[in-house]
Amino acid sequence: MFRVRLWAGCIGILLASQACATEQPRLVQQQGRFALFVDGAPYTVMAAQLHNSSAWPEILPSTWPSVEALHANTLEAPVYWEQFEPQPGHFDTTNIDALIDQSRQHGVRLILLWFGSWKNGQMHYVPTWIKNDPVHYPRALDEHGEPVEDLSPYADANLQADKTAFAALMHHLKQKDGQQHTVILVQVENEPGMIGTIRDHGAAANALFNDKLPEQLAASLHKPTGTWSDVFSADADEMFNAYGVARYIDQVAAAGKAEYSLPMYVNAWLRYKGKHLPGYDYPSGGATWNVLDLWKASASHIDFVGTDLYSTDYNEFTKVVDQYARSDNPAWISETGYEAGNAPYFFHVLAKGGIGFSIFGVDNDEDTPKRQAATAAHARNFQLVGAMQRQVAQAAFDGQLFAAVEQPGQPQKTLDLGRWQARVSFGAPMWGDAPAELPGNPSADGHLLIIRQSATEFLVAGINARVEFERHDDDHRHGQLLRVEQGSFVNGQWQVKRLWNGDETDYGLNFGTQPTMLRVTVGSY
């Protein structure tokens, strides 16, 4: 595609020590839908995330084979506050520079993850000089007055330290990458919230908890005025903590954006089914679905909230995606497990107008059969979508992308395409009549996406699925396939490899395990 090739050209120019300016990444909202614009056009993020301790210059070279095996177009990697600011006011850019330089060399974009005050509900990545000075940088207290492994979000010293470091990071990032835009997103903190207590019980926190809700917040949530306990009753502690964490992170993000205004998001350790104890089952104060309205009202400098969604269960995965895909928030899988079972859900995210999908822990693990199966499942998706990722991103943004994902026990689904519908079957043979009772695929891994390019022309791609186009017959006309082209996009232009007909179209259009892209033209008589 043109823009991808332009990016590759930028790499070559940059390696020759010349400038190559591109449009700054931005999140665009349109009629309740979102797109991440990269180089001036919607971009589909297909990301590989490194293990927590892999973003070091000496380790990075060993990670690239795993990233490339997935056909990822984006790398997610952490920036560690403890490494970036080893002494107060002294900033070491070695790691971030290595990440940017090596990402450019390998032709991928980069998402930076700021491991600052929070990483997985705790403060493990703050610098040693903060850990060793709890008087100046106080920790949150539990209900017994005991300190937990979290900085208090109500201590100004903590906030100022994180703001200063993050602003320095973004300042350097603008100097290093403000023309080429290797970095397309920044995650502010990592799975924030508190483990070990529902809320901070320090003196400053208690005083605010016993005070009234801020008027603007109460109005945004359509709540009456009153104390947190008056307004939220049994949920008061968690709601209060969510507000404190959200406001803290919003101010950190604001300080960073003042230096370099890239799109920024927060990821959430989820409140899964059956997990109801904030601070113990999940970090209290993070952007879980039950406090999402409060988060959106309290953190205006955070562009969106992502989900760290570790499930291979169809109902659980799709439920969470649907909870976060809102008119004020795009679907974005900021992390998911490196498993074959969740690969099909990438298509569900796209059909929800999602901006992307990121697989965690791609590097340096043992090469087991399970690992090989996961690599194959995700790689074929990324390879398939990567060949048309700009078209996919634009269609998702325009609401013209549809998908069917196999659900165990439900081997057939129908997609409404306007005058036409697509009947999608899972477990049908690659040729011949399907049995009356479809068995579904053994691993329930079928998935298919359709891009509606016009009323009669569709791009179709799928894995282990059959699709049949049927015309709504309200005008008593019959539908037919006029032309089925197998091909790919080259420099943004569709290139035909061959036409399908006869055996390839008599029993629907059948997709196996190999990535295949079709352009289908339908008509009536």
C-alpha positions as semicolon CSV with decimal commas, in nm:
position;residue;x (nm);y (nm);z (nm)
1;M;0,000;0,000;0,000
2;F;0,115;0,352;-0,076
3;R;0,138;0,481;0,280
4;V;0,313;0,171;0,408
5;R;0,567;0,198;0,129
6;L;0,608;0,568;0,205
7;W;0,687;0,473;0,566
8;A;0,946;0,222;0,446
9;G;1,091;0,496;0,230
10;C;1,110;0,722;0,533
11;I;1,316;0,457;0,708
12;G;1,567;0,454;0,429
13;I;1,585;0,832;0,425
14;L;1,620;0,848;0,802
15;L;1,901;0,594;0,799
16;A;2,076;0,830;0,559
17;S;2,038;1,099;0,830
18;Q;1,780;1,301;0,642
19;A;1,446;1,428;0,768
20;C;1,119;1,263;0,667
21;A;0,817;1,449;0,801
22;T;0,476;1,283;0,829
23;E;0,144;1,398;0,973
24;Q;0,122;1,367;1,351
25;P;-0,094;1,074;1,471
26;R;-0,434;1,173;1,604
27;L;-0,756;1,012;1,722
28;V;-1,054;1,121;1,512
29;Q;-1,417;1,085;1,616
30;Q;-1,702;1,086;1,366
31;Q;-2,067;1,014;1,443
32;G;-1,982;0,794;1,741
33;R;-1,706;0,609;1,556
34;F;-1,330;0,642;1,595
35;A;-1,015;0,602;1,391
36;L;-0,648;0,637;1,474
37;F;-0,504;0,847;1,192
38;V;-0,142;0,768;1,107
39;D;0,020;0,949;0,813
40;G;-0,312;1,119;0,751
41;A;-0,534;0,812;0,714
42;P;-0,705;0,553;0,939
43;Y;-0,465;0,286;1,065
44;T;-0,538;-0,063;1,199
45;V;-0,312;-0,143;1,495
46;M;-0,191;-0,503;1,486
47;A;0,049;-0,503;1,777
48;A;0,294;-0,734;1,946
49;Q;0,367;-0,643;2,308
50;L;0,697;-0,735;2,469
51;H;0,734;-0,897;2,808
52;N;0,776;-0,646;3,091
53;S;1,155;-0,669;3,112
54;S;1,238;-0,690;2,741
55;A;1,258;-0,319;2,649
56;W;1,632;-0,293;2,709
57;P;1,885;-0,223;2,430
58;E;2,075;-0,545;2,494
59;I;1,756;-0,757;2,492
60;L;1,566;-0,597;2,204
61;P;1,752;-0,766;1,916
62;S;1,638;-1,109;2,037
63;T;1,271;-1,001;2,035
64;W;1,236;-0,906;1,669
65;P;1,203;-1,258;1,521
66;S;0,892;-1,310;1,736
67;V;0,743;-0,976;1,633
68;E;0,807;-1,043;1,265
69;A;0,666;-1,398;1,285
70;L;0,330;-1,244;1,378
71;H;0,327;-1,002;1,083
72;A;0,268;-0,726;1,339
73;N;0,276;-0,369;1,211
74;T;0,319;-0,216;1,559
75;L;0,532;-0,287;1,866
76;E;0,413;-0,216;2,220
77;A;0,697;-0,169;2,467
78;P;0,733;-0,022;2,816
79;V;0,929;0,279;2,933
80;Y;1,039;0,231;3,292
81;W;1,032;0,533;3,523
82;E;1,305;0,376;3,739
83;Q;1,536;0,358;3,433
84;F;1,430;0,688;3,278
85;E;1,487;0,894;3,595
86;P;1,746;0,708;3,807
87;Q;1,814;1,029;4,004
88;P;1,577;1,323;4,054
89;G;1,585;1,542;3,746
90;H;1,838;1,322;3,561
91;F;1,679;1,157;3,257
92;D;1,834;0,864;3,073
93;T;1,695;0,827;2,720
94;T;1,899;0,520;2,628
95;N;1,608;0,276;2,633
96;I;1,356;0,494;2,452
97;D;1,608;0,583;2,181
98;A;1,685;0,214;2,125
99;L;1,315;0,135;2,095
100;I;1,258;0,406;1,836
101;D;1,572;0,332;1,636
102;Q;1,511;-0,043;1,619
103;S;1,141;0,001;1,539
104;R;1,238;0,219;1,245
105;Q;1,493;-0,037;1,128
106;H;1,229;-0,310;1,133
107;G;0,960;-0,099;0,966
108;V;0,701;-0,104;1,247
109;R;0,527;0,167;1,446
110;L;0,566;0,195;1,820
111;I;0,329;0,233;2,116
112;L;0,500;0,339;2,438
113;L;0,371;0,217;2,774
114;W;0,459;0,450;3,062
115;F;0,531;0,232;3,366
116;G;0,511;0,522;3,610
117;S;0,320;0,547;3,937
118;W;0,125;0,231;3,851
119;K;0,202;-0,098;3,686
120;N;-0,061;-0,369;3,742
121;G;-0,209;-0,194;4,041
122;Q;0,120;-0,135;4,220
123;M;0,418;0,104;4,231
124;H;0,699;-0,136;4,143
125;Y;0,847;0,074;3,861
126;V;0,885;0,404;4,047
127;P;1,249;0,506;4,104
128;T;1,437;0,383;4,408
129;W;1,470;0,736;4,541
130;I;1,093;0,751;4,569
131;K;1,056;0,405;4,721
132;N;1,314;0,494;4,986
133;D;1,143;0,818;5,090
134;P;0,785;0,740;5,201
135;V;0,775;1,056;5,412
136;H;0,807;1,286;5,112
137;Y;0,640;1,043;4,868
138;P;0,367;0,883;5,082
139;R;0,202;0,555;5,005
140;A;-0,167;0,480;5,018
141;L;-0,292;0,335;5,347
142;D;-0,538;0,051;5,391
143;E;-0,832;0,059;5,634
144;H;-0,596;-0,038;5,920
145;G;-0,357;0,246;5,847
146;E;-0,094;0,016;5,698
147;P;0,091;0,124;5,381
148;V;0,030;-0,071;5,059
149;E;0,237;-0,102;4,741
150;D;0,081;0,210;4,586
151;L;0,165;0,577;4,589
152;S;-0,113;0,789;4,731
153;P;-0,292;0,973;4,449
154;Y;-0,374;1,250;4,698
155;A;-0,012;1,350;4,768
156;D;0,104;1,643;4,558
157;A;0,468;1,534;4,574
158;N;0,380;1,204;4,406
159;L;0,180;1,376;4,136
160;Q;0,447;1,638;4,066
161;A;0,719;1,375;4,039
162;D;0,524;1,168;3,786
163;K;0,418;1,478;3,591
164;T;0,777;1,600;3,570
165;A;0,911;1,266;3,449
166;F;0,634;1,208;3,196
167;A;0,665;1,562;3,060
168;A;1,039;1,506;3,018
169;L;0,968;1,182;2,831
170;M;0,725;1,352;2,594
171;H;0,963;1,647;2,544
172;H;1,241;1,410;2,440
173;L;1,001;1,211;2,224
174;K;0,906;1,523;2,031
175;Q;1,272;1,605;1,972
176;K;1,356;1,250;1,870
177;D;1,044;1,157;1,675
178;G;0,838;1,471;1,621
179;Q;0,889;1,464;1,244
180;Q;0,885;1,095;1,156
181;H;0,622;0,977;1,409
182;T;0,744;0,627;1,474
183;V;0,549;0,648;1,801
184;I;0,175;0,660;1,734
185;L;0,023;0,618;2,083
186;V;0,127;0,652;2,445
187;Q;-0,027;0,456;2,730
188;V;-0,025;0,657;3,055
189;E;0,053;0,421;3,346
190;N;-0,030;0,049;3,328
191;E;-0,341;-0,112;3,474
192;P;-0,371;0,162;3,738
193;G;-0,556;0,130;4,065
194;M;-0,475;-0,019;4,403
195;I;-0,412;-0,372;4,521
196;G;-0,451;-0,437;4,892
197;T;-0,714;-0,175;4,972
198;I;-1,035;-0,045;4,821
199;R;-0,922;0,315;4,867
200;D;-0,653;0,525;5,025
201;H;-0,730;0,586;5,392
202;G;-0,462;0,850;5,451
203;A;-0,554;1,181;5,614
204;A;-0,575;1,374;5,287
205;A;-0,786;1,103;5,125
206;N;-1,022;1,076;5,424
207;A;-1,083;1,451;5,426
208;L;-1,181;1,445;5,059
209;F;-1,391;1,131;5,102
210;N;-1,596;1,298;5,375
211;D;-1,645;1,608;5,163
212;K;-1,903;1,653;4,889
213;L;-1,853;1,534;4,533
214;P;-1,716;1,804;4,304
215;E;-2,016;1,977;4,149
216;Q;-1,896;1,927;3,793
217;L;-1,856;1,553;3,848
218;A;-2,199;1,518;4,006
219;A;-2,353;1,704;3,713
220;S;-2,169;1,490;3,457
221;L;-2,292;1,172;3,624
222;H;-2,643;1,313;3,680
223;K;-2,605;1,259;4,052
224;P;-2,726;1,472;4,344
225;T;-2,483;1,669;4,555
226;G;-2,364;1,509;4,877
227;T;-2,078;1,315;5,025
228;W;-1,940;1,010;4,846
229;S;-2,124;0,786;5,090
230;D;-2,449;0,979;5,045
231;V;-2,434;0,952;4,666
232;F;-2,283;0,607;4,608
233;S;-2,370;0,417;4,925
234;A;-2,195;0,077;4,926
235;D;-1,994;0,168;4,615
236;A;-1,860;0,491;4,762
237;D;-1,507;0,369;4,837
238;E;-1,446;0,235;4,488
239;M;-1,601;0,534;4,314
240;F;-1,396;0,773;4,525
241;N;-1,076;0,585;4,449
242;A;-1,157;0,580;4,079
243;Y;-1,197;0,957;4,085
244;G;-0,867;1,005;4,268
245;V;-0,674;0,778;4,032
246;A;-0,839;0,923;3,721
247;R;-0,769;1,283;3,822
248;Y;-0,406;1,202;3,905
249;I;-0,350;1,032;3,569
250;D;-0,534;1,303;3,381
251;Q;-0,291;1,562;3,521
252;V;0,006;1,346;3,426
253;A;-0,132;1,313;3,072
254;A;-0,195;1,689;3,054
255;A;0,166;1,760;3,146
256;G;0,283;1,523;2,873
257;K;0,051;1,662;2,610
258;A;0,172;2,013;2,686
259;E;0,509;1,893;2,556
260;Y;0,392;1,670;2,270
261;S;0,025;1,606;2,205
262;L;0,014;1,246;2,088
263;P;-0,303;1,039;2,148
264;M;-0,297;0,888;2,497
265;Y;-0,493;0,607;2,657
266;V;-0,524;0,411;2,979
267;N;-0,551;0,033;2,994
268;A;-0,773;-0,152;3,239
269;W;-0,725;-0,466;3,445
270;L;-1,081;-0,588;3,401
271;R;-1,352;-0,674;3,646
272;Y;-1,428;-1,021;3,509
273;K;-1,738;-1,226;3,568
274;G;-1,745;-1,343;3,928
275;K;-1,481;-1,087;4,036
276;H;-1,647;-0,838;4,268
277;L;-1,388;-0,728;4,527
278;P;-1,211;-0,406;4,423
279;G;-0,857;-0,392;4,554
280;Y;-0,837;-0,770;4,575
281;D;-0,995;-0,928;4,265
282;Y;-0,879;-0,634;4,054
283;P;-0,713;-0,296;4,119
284;S;-0,957;-0,057;4,281
285;G;-0,979;0,273;4,095
286;G;-0,888;0,147;3,749
287;A;-1,115;0,209;3,453
288;T;-1,335;-0,098;3,498
289;W;-1,676;-0,102;3,331
290;N;-1,862;-0,014;3,651
291;V;-1,671;0,315;3,692
292;L;-1,620;0,394;3,323
293;D;-1,866;0,685;3,318
294;L;-1,682;0,843;3,609
295;W;-1,346;0,791;3,440
296;K;-1,466;0,952;3,118
297;A;-1,596;1,250;3,314
298;S;-1,277;1,287;3,518
299;A;-0,991;1,237;3,271
300;S;-1,041;1,462;2,969
301;H;-0,678;1,437;2,860
302;I;-0,705;1,060;2,823
303;D;-0,835;1,000;2,471
304;F;-0,971;0,651;2,532
305;V;-0,964;0,345;2,758
306;G;-0,828;0,011;2,642
307;T;-0,905;-0,336;2,771
308;D;-0,650;-0,594;2,884
309;L;-0,874;-0,881;2,789
310;Y;-0,738;-1,225;2,879
311;S;-1,019;-1,461;2,785
312;T;-1,082;-1,718;2,514
313;D;-1,449;-1,753;2,601
314;Y;-1,669;-1,613;2,323
315;N;-1,937;-1,471;2,553
316;E;-1,694;-1,311;2,797
317;F;-1,470;-1,163;2,528
318;T;-1,750;-1,014;2,320
319;K;-1,933;-0,887;2,629
320;V;-1,629;-0,687;2,739
321;V;-1,569;-0,548;2,390
322;D;-1,931;-0,435;2,378
323;Q;-1,902;-0,270;2,722
324;Y;-1,614;-0,049;2,609
325;A;-1,714;0,015;2,245
326;R;-1,921;0,327;2,312
327;S;-1,998;0,655;2,143
328;D;-1,728;0,811;2,363
329;N;-1,475;0,526;2,350
330;P;-1,343;0,300;2,072
331;A;-1,293;-0,074;2,102
332;W;-0,921;-0,127;2,165
333;I;-0,767;-0,451;2,291
334;S;-0,461;-0,306;2,462
335;E;-0,353;-0,655;2,570
336;T;-0,472;-1,008;2,509
337;G;-0,316;-1,345;2,578
338;Y;-0,087;-1,523;2,335
339;E;-0,337;-1,801;2,266
340;A;-0,493;-1,944;1,953
341;G;-0,839;-1,933;2,109
342;N;-0,870;-1,554;2,112
343;A;-0,739;-1,492;1,757
344;P;-1,084;-1,493;1,588
345;Y;-1,205;-1,212;1,815
346;F;-0,982;-0,966;1,632
347;F;-1,254;-0,960;1,365
348;H;-1,524;-0,887;1,624
349;V;-1,323;-0,590;1,748
350;L;-1,291;-0,457;1,393
351;A;-1,664;-0,497;1,332
352;K;-1,725;-0,286;1,643
353;G;-1,526;-0,007;1,482
354;G;-1,219;-0,097;1,687
355;I;-0,881;0,061;1,628
356;G;-0,672;-0,248;1,696
357;F;-0,559;-0,557;1,880
358;S;-0,241;-0,625;2,079
359;I;-0,096;-0,962;2,180
360;F;0,102;-0,969;2,504
361;G;0,426;-1,152;2,572
362;V;0,535;-1,237;2,220
363;D;0,909;-1,271;2,284
364;N;1,151;-1,529;2,415
365;D;0,909;-1,795;2,535
366;E;0,957;-2,169;2,493
367;D;0,856;-2,288;2,145
368;T;0,588;-2,540;2,248
369;P;0,311;-2,680;2,023
370;K;0,064;-2,455;2,203
371;R;0,286;-2,155;2,131
372;Q;0,322;-2,254;1,766
373;A;-0,055;-2,283;1,730
374;A;-0,103;-1,936;1,880
375;T;0,158;-1,786;1,649
376;A;-0,004;-1,946;1,344
377;A;-0,355;-1,829;1,442
378;H;-0,261;-1,467;1,508
379;A;-0,009;-1,445;1,223
380;R;-0,258;-1,548;0,957
381;N;-0,504;-1,285;1,085
382;F;-0,239;-1,012;1,087
383;Q;-0,110;-1,121;0,747
384;L;-0,461;-1,123;0,602
385;V;-0,568;-0,787;0,745
386;G;-0,222;-0,637;0,697
387;A;-0,258;-0,673;0,322
388;M;-0,553;-0,434;0,335
389;Q;-0,519;-0,268;0,673
390;R;-0,585;0,084;0,545
391;Q;-0,906;-0,032;0,375
392;V;-1,005;-0,218;0,692
393;A;-0,939;0,086;0,911
394;Q;-1,134;0,316;0,680
395;A;-1,427;0,074;0,659
396;A;-1,439;0,035;1,038
397;F;-1,437;0,413;1,072
398;D;-1,714;0,450;0,813
399;G;-1,930;0,173;0,963
400;Q;-1,893;-0,040;0,650
401;L;-1,714;-0,337;0,807
402;F;-1,904;-0,649;0,911
403;A;-1,777;-0,967;1,072
404;A;-1,895;-1,310;1,178
405;V;-1,703;-1,494;1,450
406;E;-1,782;-1,857;1,526
407;Q;-1,953;-1,921;1,856
408;P;-1,939;-2,277;1,990
409;G;-2,270;-2,448;1,919
410;Q;-2,382;-2,183;1,670
411;P;-2,231;-2,279;1,332
412;Q;-2,419;-2,029;1,118
413;K;-2,464;-1,650;1,125
414;T;-2,619;-1,395;0,891
415;L;-2,481;-1,048;0,823
416;D;-2,720;-0,779;0,702
417;L;-2,556;-0,583;0,419
418;G;-2,854;-0,375;0,309
419;R;-3,016;-0,511;-0,007
420;W;-2,799;-0,818;0,042
421;Q;-2,723;-1,050;0,327
422;A;-2,430;-1,283;0,381
423;R;-2,501;-1,627;0,523
424;V;-2,184;-1,747;0,695
425;S;-2,138;-2,114;0,782
426;F;-1,874;-2,279;0,997
427;G;-1,779;-2,644;0,958
428;A;-1,907;-2,680;0,600
429;P;-1,686;-2,877;0,359
430;M;-1,464;-2,681;0,123
431;W;-1,673;-2,813;-0,168
432;G;-2,016;-2,969;-0,197
433;D;-2,342;-2,949;-0,008
434;A;-2,324;-2,883;0,363
435;P;-2,498;-3,127;0,598
436;A;-2,834;-3,023;0,737
437;E;-2,677;-3,000;1,083
438;L;-2,346;-2,818;1,054
439;P;-2,088;-2,950;1,300
440;G;-1,893;-2,626;1,333
441;N;-1,514;-2,624;1,328
442;P;-1,340;-2,854;1,579
443;S;-1,170;-2,556;1,744
444;A;-1,459;-2,313;1,683
445;D;-1,207;-2,083;1,514
446;G;-1,397;-1,969;1,204
447;H;-1,417;-1,599;1,134
448;L;-1,492;-1,380;0,835
449;L;-1,502;-1,008;0,759
450;I;-1,676;-0,817;0,482
451;I;-1,613;-0,461;0,369
452;R;-1,904;-0,306;0,183
453;Q;-1,746;-0,094;-0,091
454;S;-2,078;-0,021;-0,263
455;A;-2,430;-0,159;-0,272
456;T;-2,312;-0,444;-0,499
457;E;-1,937;-0,478;-0,432
458;F;-1,774;-0,633;-0,127
459;L;-1,425;-0,724;-0,008
460;V;-1,432;-1,058;0,174
461;A;-1,164;-1,235;0,378
462;G;-1,194;-1,522;0,619
463;I;-1,057;-1,828;0,794
464;N;-1,238;-2,165;0,808
465;A;-1,569;-2,024;0,690
466;R;-1,815;-2,039;0,400
467;V;-2,018;-1,739;0,286
468;E;-2,315;-1,721;0,051
469;F;-2,455;-1,390;-0,070
470;E;-2,833;-1,378;-0,081
471;R;-3,054;-1,099;-0,204
472;H;-3,351;-0,976;-0,005
473;D;-3,636;-1,071;-0,235
474;D;-3,887;-0,798;-0,151
475;D;-3,887;-0,694;-0,519
476;H;-3,911;-1,058;-0,640
477;R;-3,576;-1,050;-0,819
478;H;-3,306;-1,315;-0,796
479;G;-2,949;-1,259;-0,684
480;Q;-2,635;-1,378;-0,857
481;L;-2,258;-1,357;-0,834
482;L;-2,141;-1,147;-1,126
483;R;-1,768;-1,165;-1,057
484;V;-1,542;-1,308;-0,786
485;E;-1,181;-1,193;-0,794
486;Q;-0,902;-1,329;-0,578
487;G;-0,631;-1,071;-0,534
488;S;-0,451;-0,826;-0,309
489;F;-0,372;-0,458;-0,271
490;V;-0,045;-0,332;-0,415
491;N;0,040;0,035;-0,357
492;G;-0,322;0,084;-0,255
493;Q;-0,457;-0,057;-0,582
494;W;-0,647;-0,384;-0,617
495;Q;-0,453;-0,642;-0,820
496;V;-0,638;-0,949;-0,951
497;K;-0,462;-1,285;-0,927
498;R;-0,740;-1,500;-1,071
499;L;-1,118;-1,526;-1,107
500;W;-1,323;-1,776;-0,909
501;N;-1,602;-1,961;-1,086
502;G;-1,748;-2,310;-1,126
503;D;-1,633;-2,537;-0,845
504;E;-1,503;-2,238;-0,649
505;T;-1,842;-2,062;-0,639
506;D;-2,110;-2,332;-0,684
507;Y;-2,119;-2,412;-0,311
508;G;-2,058;-2,070;-0,163
509;L;-1,724;-1,898;-0,125
510;N;-1,509;-2,116;0,097
511;F;-1,215;-1,999;0,305
512;G;-0,970;-2,244;0,460
513;T;-0,665;-2,191;0,676
514;Q;-0,466;-1,988;0,422
515;P;-0,519;-1,608;0,413
516;T;-0,734;-1,531;0,109
517;M;-0,889;-1,205;-0,007
518;L;-1,178;-1,178;-0,256
519;R;-1,355;-0,891;-0,426
520;V;-1,715;-0,995;-0,492
521;T;-1,957;-0,822;-0,729
522;V;-2,322;-0,922;-0,705
523;G;-2,620;-0,852;-0,929
524;S;-2,983;-0,944;-0,985
525;Y;-3,214;-1,065;-1,261
